[in-house]
């Protein structure tokens, strides 16, 4: 941050950032259930009213967490993407760097899942509120597809990133359930899935598969809509 | 039920059955969150203590619901399976009759999902407690595969039913989120998925795909373990 930006920071901005930082650390250290606005206010040295002024609910702070995680995801993925022009390798980079960001939250993952899984939850990854962090992931998959030397049929390229984002959510669901050390089973599932994709990719050019694949992608694209 | 069976029914059995029937109706009419042991006891005309004697928790009654739903699923599927020996048609019968049973619960589906999704929840469909109802579904898929005239490679036949059961759970997850009239989008996703399967099935005989498919099935089989 340049000194002029620091100078432009208001007291209100600094208070907001402090509350946010405390909340993100609390989610990492206490999980979702044990994090309360009262605890956050106390640790940030402000009143509950001030916390509520900046963030109307705990779930607004979860959205800050989502943005923080996905921003770090993008920062981890982009330099690695520069090193490969192979489509499946590039997808693997986006999936793997995404899983890495989740690592510190695994012991609390079932709490976040229970709170987020309802279609009515504001922190559901497919909710309107989650749009900005979701778009970071879709954008990463779009970059991964667009920068690959092996081209997929143009008719699939548009909707593939949103479908891959849903695939990433399903992988994260598997990961929540994965109690193996370091969640190595999720890593194996991903590696095998990528290998299968590598072998299957030439098949998308088969005319007999194009129509049902097209229809499936249309439907999957609707899920996030 | 024969008259001798009726005669053998004890008062305790009848009380248990009455509590169970009241609970299942309550889940259908009130959903998960609004159903309480106190309400059930009142409607069954017994004390909370008596209810707890037969069912230690609300979640024990959810297991009765699961068994009821899957028993009806089997009864709906078996006669239809007799009419077809085509593998994909038979799988479609099991998936469709499974979805039909869920229909009456759709308006409360997100409540059940929130309560069941944690890996630590006793009513998680992959939990030990849910084993008996899960086995009914795996058994139905096993029947569907075994009775088909088009054979899949023997190495895949053993683990396919458990993988299909997981596929059914994912379809049910999609269904929870599906707010289209009559959940027609879930029906479309299923129809398109089955069409894709029909077209892809010959590919499982391709040697290049066998090893990764084998590994993927192994991993998927582990999920339920």
mmCIF file of C-alpha atoms in Angstrom, chain A:
data_model
loop_
_atom_site.group_PDB
_atom_site.id
_atom_site.type_symbol
_atom_site.label_atom_id
_atom_site.label_comp_id
_atom_site.label_asym_id
_atom_site.label_seq_id
_atom_site.Cartn_x
_atom_site.Cartn_y
_atom_site.Cartn_z
ATOM 1 C CA UNK A 1 0.000 0.000 0.000
ATOM 2 C CA UNK A 2 1.481 3.382 -0.963
ATOM 3 C CA UNK A 3 1.723 6.174 1.633
ATOM 4 C CA UNK A 4 -0.948 8.185 -0.177
ATOM 5 C CA UNK A 5 -3.326 5.246 0.118
ATOM 6 C CA UNK A 6 -2.511 4.958 3.793
ATOM 7 C CA UNK A 7 -3.212 8.670 4.181
ATOM 8 C CA UNK A 8 -6.560 8.241 2.400
ATOM 9 C CA UNK A 9 -7.626 5.510 4.821
ATOM 10 C CA UNK A 10 -10.275 6.848 7.177
ATOM 11 C CA UNK A 11 -10.723 5.805 10.784
ATOM 12 C CA UNK A 12 -13.916 4.030 9.728
ATOM 13 C CA UNK A 13 -11.997 2.021 7.104
ATOM 14 C CA UNK A 14 -9.391 1.040 9.675
ATOM 15 C CA UNK A 15 -12.074 -0.041 12.167
ATOM 16 C CA UNK A 16 -13.768 -2.087 9.482
ATOM 17 C CA UNK A 17 -10.489 -3.748 8.510
ATOM 18 C CA UNK A 18 -9.681 -4.524 12.154
ATOM 19 C CA UNK A 19 -13.082 -6.175 12.709
ATOM 20 C CA UNK A 20 -12.643 -8.141 9.502
ATOM 21 C CA UNK A 21 -9.164 -9.344 10.452
ATOM 22 C CA UNK A 22 -10.293 -10.440 13.911
ATOM 23 C CA UNK A 23 -13.289 -12.270 12.425
ATOM 24 C CA UNK A 24 -11.199 -14.110 9.834
ATOM 25 C CA UNK A 25 -8.739 -15.237 12.500
ATOM 26 C CA UNK A 26 -11.652 -16.369 14.676
ATOM 27 C CA UNK A 27 -13.167 -18.449 11.853
ATOM 28 C CA UNK A 28 -9.775 -20.117 11.401
ATOM 29 C CA UNK A 29 -9.190 -20.722 15.113
ATOM 30 C CA UNK A 30 -12.699 -21.254 16.511
ATOM 31 C CA UNK A 31 -14.706 -22.290 13.474
ATOM 32 C CA UNK A 32 -18.129 -21.045 12.465
ATOM 33 C CA UNK A 33 -20.313 -22.059 15.415
ATOM 34 C CA UNK A 34 -18.103 -20.597 18.163
ATOM 35 C CA UNK A 35 -17.466 -17.302 16.383
ATOM 36 C CA UNK A 36 -19.894 -14.633 17.599
ATOM 37 C CA UNK A 37 -20.260 -10.921 16.884
ATOM 38 C CA UNK A 38 -19.817 -10.307 20.621
ATOM 39 C CA UNK A 39 -16.453 -12.126 20.699
ATOM 40 C CA UNK A 40 -15.269 -10.335 17.563
ATOM 41 C CA UNK A 41 -16.259 -6.924 18.945
ATOM 42 C CA UNK A 42 -14.397 -7.646 22.193
ATOM 43 C CA UNK A 43 -11.245 -8.753 20.423
ATOM 44 C CA UNK A 44 -11.341 -5.814 18.006
ATOM 45 C CA UNK A 45 -11.825 -3.431 20.941
ATOM 46 C CA UNK A 46 -15.069 -1.979 19.592
ATOM 47 C CA UNK A 47 -18.742 -2.196 20.574
ATOM 48 C CA UNK A 48 -21.227 -4.716 19.211
ATOM 49 C CA UNK A 49 -23.048 -1.738 17.675
ATOM 50 C CA UNK A 50 -19.928 -0.656 15.784
ATOM 51 C CA UNK A 51 -19.403 -4.226 14.536
ATOM 52 C CA UNK A 52 -23.014 -4.390 13.381
ATOM 53 C CA UNK A 53 -22.631 -1.032 11.636
ATOM 54 C CA UNK A 54 -19.840 -2.445 9.468
ATOM 55 C CA UNK A 55 -21.136 -6.031 9.156
ATOM 56 C CA UNK A 56 -24.851 -6.628 9.667
ATOM 57 C CA UNK A 57 -24.376 -10.298 10.584
ATOM 58 C CA UNK A 58 -21.832 -13.061 11.110
ATOM 59 C CA UNK A 59 -22.609 -14.265 7.615
ATOM 60 C CA UNK A 60 -21.444 -10.931 6.153
ATOM 61 C CA UNK A 61 -18.089 -11.724 7.743
ATOM 62 C CA UNK A 62 -18.171 -15.212 6.216
ATOM 63 C CA UNK A 63 -18.445 -13.477 2.834
ATOM 64 C CA UNK A 64 -15.237 -11.584 3.734
ATOM 65 C CA UNK A 65 -13.661 -14.955 4.495
ATOM 66 C CA UNK A 66 -14.810 -16.344 1.122
ATOM 67 C CA UNK A 67 -13.308 -13.348 -0.677
ATOM 68 C CA UNK A 68 -10.065 -13.672 1.295
ATOM 69 C CA UNK A 69 -9.777 -17.388 0.487
ATOM 70 C CA UNK A 70 -10.551 -16.971 -3.217
ATOM 71 C CA UNK A 71 -8.247 -13.960 -3.602
ATOM 72 C CA UNK A 72 -5.440 -16.082 -2.130
ATOM 73 C CA UNK A 73 -6.541 -18.911 -4.461
ATOM 74 C CA UNK A 74 -6.107 -16.643 -7.477
ATOM 75 C CA UNK A 75 -2.735 -15.361 -6.254
ATOM 76 C CA UNK A 76 -1.520 -18.941 -5.802
ATOM 77 C CA UNK A 77 -2.851 -20.159 -9.147
ATOM 78 C CA UNK A 78 -1.873 -17.369 -11.582
ATOM 79 C CA UNK A 79 1.956 -17.757 -11.416
ATOM 80 C CA UNK A 80 1.636 -21.549 -11.795
ATOM 81 C CA UNK A 81 -0.674 -21.178 -14.794
ATOM 82 C CA UNK A 82 2.088 -19.282 -16.592
ATOM 83 C CA UNK A 83 4.219 -22.426 -16.580
ATOM 84 C CA UNK A 84 1.888 -24.719 -18.553
ATOM 85 C CA UNK A 85 -0.259 -24.582 -21.661
ATOM 86 C CA UNK A 86 -1.723 -28.078 -21.222
ATOM 87 C CA UNK A 87 -5.470 -27.866 -20.529
ATOM 88 C CA UNK A 88 -5.711 -30.687 -17.992
ATOM 89 C CA UNK A 89 -2.560 -29.538 -16.177
ATOM 90 C CA UNK A 90 -3.969 -26.016 -16.001
ATOM 91 C CA UNK A 91 -7.280 -27.272 -14.602
ATOM 92 C CA UNK A 92 -5.304 -29.319 -12.074
ATOM 93 C CA UNK A 93 -3.486 -26.157 -10.958
ATOM 94 C CA UNK A 94 -6.779 -24.340 -10.308
ATOM 95 C CA UNK A 95 -8.309 -27.307 -8.448
ATOM 96 C CA UNK A 96 -5.175 -27.983 -6.359
ATOM 97 C CA UNK A 97 -4.479 -24.382 -5.357
ATOM 98 C CA UNK A 98 -8.174 -24.106 -4.455
ATOM 99 C CA UNK A 99 -7.984 -27.114 -2.142
ATOM 100 C CA UNK A 100 -4.767 -25.784 -0.564
ATOM 101 C CA UNK A 101 -6.532 -22.615 0.537
ATOM 102 C CA UNK A 102 -9.187 -24.670 2.314
ATOM 103 C CA UNK A 103 -6.639 -26.705 4.291
ATOM 104 C CA UNK A 104 -6.557 -24.604 7.506
ATOM 105 C CA UNK A 105 -10.359 -24.823 7.803
ATOM 106 C CA UNK A 106 -10.725 -28.596 7.564
ATOM 107 C CA UNK A 107 -11.326 -29.231 11.264
ATOM 108 C CA UNK A 108 -14.280 -26.831 11.152
ATOM 109 C CA UNK A 109 -15.428 -27.741 7.661
ATOM 110 C CA UNK A 110 -18.555 -29.616 8.755
ATOM 111 C CA UNK A 111 -19.719 -26.529 10.710
ATOM 112 C CA UNK A 112 -19.355 -24.308 7.662
ATOM 113 C CA UNK A 113 -21.044 -26.943 5.492
ATOM 114 C CA UNK A 114 -24.056 -27.241 7.821
ATOM 115 C CA UNK A 115 -24.439 -23.454 7.903
ATOM 116 C CA UNK A 116 -23.991 -22.989 4.144
ATOM 117 C CA UNK A 117 -25.724 -25.967 2.561
ATOM 118 C CA UNK A 118 -29.327 -24.766 2.707
ATOM 119 C CA UNK A 119 -30.446 -23.214 -0.592
ATOM 120 C CA UNK A 120 -31.822 -20.382 1.594
ATOM 121 C CA UNK A 121 -28.517 -19.668 3.352
ATOM 122 C CA UNK A 122 -26.881 -16.352 2.439
ATOM 123 C CA UNK A 123 -23.483 -18.074 2.678
ATOM 124 C CA UNK A 124 -24.477 -20.881 0.312
ATOM 125 C CA UNK A 125 -21.726 -20.825 -2.356
ATOM 126 C CA UNK A 126 -24.450 -20.495 -5.021
ATOM 127 C CA UNK A 127 -26.264 -17.590 -3.296
ATOM 128 C CA UNK A 128 -26.415 -14.060 -4.659
ATOM 129 C CA UNK A 129 -24.263 -12.809 -1.769
ATOM 130 C CA UNK A 130 -21.543 -15.336 -2.673
ATOM 131 C CA UNK A 131 -21.444 -14.095 -6.274
ATOM 132 C CA UNK A 132 -18.203 -12.073 -6.007
ATOM 133 C CA UNK A 133 -16.099 -14.907 -4.516
ATOM 134 C CA UNK A 134 -17.723 -17.446 -6.861
ATOM 135 C CA UNK A 135 -16.826 -15.245 -9.827
ATOM 136 C CA UNK A 136 -13.146 -15.344 -8.853
ATOM 137 C CA UNK A 137 -13.219 -19.144 -9.178
ATOM 138 C CA UNK A 138 -15.168 -19.081 -12.459
ATOM 139 C CA UNK A 139 -12.675 -16.496 -13.756
ATOM 140 C CA UNK A 140 -9.725 -18.718 -12.828
ATOM 141 C CA UNK A 141 -11.235 -21.668 -14.685
ATOM 142 C CA UNK A 142 -11.950 -19.361 -17.642
ATOM 143 C CA UNK A 143 -8.276 -18.313 -17.661
ATOM 144 C CA UNK A 144 -7.202 -21.959 -17.398
ATOM 145 C CA UNK A 145 -9.323 -22.945 -20.421
ATOM 146 C CA UNK A 146 -8.554 -19.870 -22.524
ATOM 147 C CA UNK A 147 -4.782 -20.117 -22.062
ATOM 148 C CA UNK A 148 -4.488 -23.781 -23.021
ATOM 149 C CA UNK A 149 -2.961 -24.807 -26.340
ATOM 150 C CA UNK A 150 -5.333 -27.788 -26.712
ATOM 151 C CA UNK A 151 -8.625 -26.239 -27.729
ATOM 152 C CA UNK A 152 -11.998 -27.674 -26.861
ATOM 153 C CA UNK A 153 -14.946 -27.161 -29.208
ATOM 154 C CA UNK A 154 -16.029 -23.500 -29.060
ATOM 155 C CA UNK A 155 -19.610 -24.475 -28.229
ATOM 156 C CA UNK A 156 -18.403 -25.921 -24.903
ATOM 157 C CA UNK A 157 -15.861 -23.260 -23.998
ATOM 158 C CA UNK A 158 -18.372 -20.659 -22.798
ATOM 159 C CA UNK A 159 -20.170 -22.775 -20.199
ATOM 160 C CA UNK A 160 -17.287 -24.967 -19.138
ATOM 161 C CA UNK A 161 -15.861 -22.565 -16.493
ATOM 162 C CA UNK A 162 -19.159 -22.463 -14.533
ATOM 163 C CA UNK A 163 -19.421 -26.266 -14.765
ATOM 164 C CA UNK A 164 -15.841 -26.597 -13.494
ATOM 165 C CA UNK A 165 -16.657 -24.270 -10.580
ATOM 166 C CA UNK A 166 -19.495 -26.635 -9.643
ATOM 167 C CA UNK A 167 -17.056 -29.529 -9.970
ATOM 168 C CA UNK A 168 -14.803 -27.691 -7.535
ATOM 169 C CA UNK A 169 -17.706 -27.352 -5.082
ATOM 170 C CA UNK A 170 -18.377 -31.092 -5.320
ATOM 171 C CA UNK A 171 -14.678 -31.767 -4.747
ATOM 172 C CA UNK A 172 -14.835 -29.496 -1.684
ATOM 173 C CA UNK A 173 -17.865 -31.482 -0.478
ATOM 174 C CA UNK A 174 -15.851 -34.714 -0.790
ATOM 175 C CA UNK A 175 -12.993 -32.969 1.063
ATOM 176 C CA UNK A 176 -15.267 -32.058 4.013
ATOM 177 C CA UNK A 177 -15.977 -35.779 4.426
ATOM 178 C CA UNK A 178 -12.346 -36.814 3.916
ATOM 179 C CA UNK A 179 -10.758 -37.683 7.247
ATOM 180 C CA UNK A 180 -7.581 -39.200 5.755
ATOM 181 C CA UNK A 181 -4.281 -37.567 6.829
ATOM 182 C CA UNK A 182 -3.837 -34.290 4.958
ATOM 183 C CA UNK A 183 -7.017 -35.194 3.015
ATOM 184 C CA UNK A 184 -4.859 -37.288 0.694
ATOM 185 C CA UNK A 185 -7.935 -39.153 -0.587
ATOM 186 C CA UNK A 186 -9.293 -35.922 -2.031
ATOM 187 C CA UNK A 187 -5.942 -35.371 -3.746
ATOM 188 C CA UNK A 188 -6.109 -38.893 -5.174
ATOM 189 C CA UNK A 189 -9.700 -38.453 -6.359
ATOM 190 C CA UNK A 190 -8.658 -35.251 -8.101
ATOM 191 C CA UNK A 191 -5.577 -36.832 -9.715
ATOM 192 C CA UNK A 192 -7.601 -39.740 -10.996
ATOM 193 C CA UNK A 193 -10.405 -37.511 -12.192
ATOM 194 C CA UNK A 194 -7.891 -35.399 -14.115
ATOM 195 C CA UNK A 195 -6.301 -38.500 -15.635
ATOM 196 C CA UNK A 196 -9.745 -39.704 -16.734
ATOM 197 C CA UNK A 197 -10.460 -36.261 -18.199
ATOM 198 C CA UNK A 198 -7.161 -36.336 -20.087
ATOM 199 C CA UNK A 199 -8.084 -39.684 -21.629
ATOM 200 C CA UNK A 200 -11.690 -38.673 -22.321
ATOM 201 C CA UNK A 201 -11.054 -35.240 -23.786
ATOM 202 C CA UNK A 202 -10.594 -36.462 -27.369
ATOM 203 C CA UNK A 203 -14.058 -38.043 -27.073
ATOM 204 C CA UNK A 204 -15.848 -34.677 -26.837
ATOM 205 C CA UNK A 205 -15.155 -34.404 -30.538
ATOM 206 C CA UNK A 206 -17.268 -37.496 -31.220
ATOM 207 C CA UNK A 207 -20.459 -36.295 -32.880
ATOM 208 C CA UNK A 208 -22.620 -38.845 -31.079
ATOM 209 C CA UNK A 209 -21.636 -37.338 -27.684
ATOM 210 C CA UNK A 210 -21.900 -33.685 -28.632
ATOM 211 C CA UNK A 211 -25.628 -33.203 -28.228
ATOM 212 C CA UNK A 212 -26.004 -34.839 -24.792
ATOM 213 C CA UNK A 213 -22.819 -33.092 -23.584
ATOM 214 C CA UNK A 214 -24.221 -29.791 -24.803
ATOM 215 C CA UNK A 215 -27.489 -30.450 -22.939
ATOM 216 C CA UNK A 216 -25.694 -31.495 -19.795
ATOM 217 C CA UNK A 217 -23.578 -28.336 -19.788
ATOM 218 C CA UNK A 218 -26.734 -26.240 -20.315
ATOM 219 C CA UNK A 219 -28.335 -27.813 -17.284
ATOM 220 C CA UNK A 220 -25.221 -27.522 -15.143
ATOM 221 C CA UNK A 221 -24.933 -23.873 -16.145
ATOM 222 C CA UNK A 222 -28.506 -23.400 -14.886
ATOM 223 C CA UNK A 223 -27.595 -24.683 -11.418
ATOM 224 C CA UNK A 224 -25.588 -21.576 -10.654
ATOM 225 C CA UNK A 225 -28.226 -19.311 -12.212
#
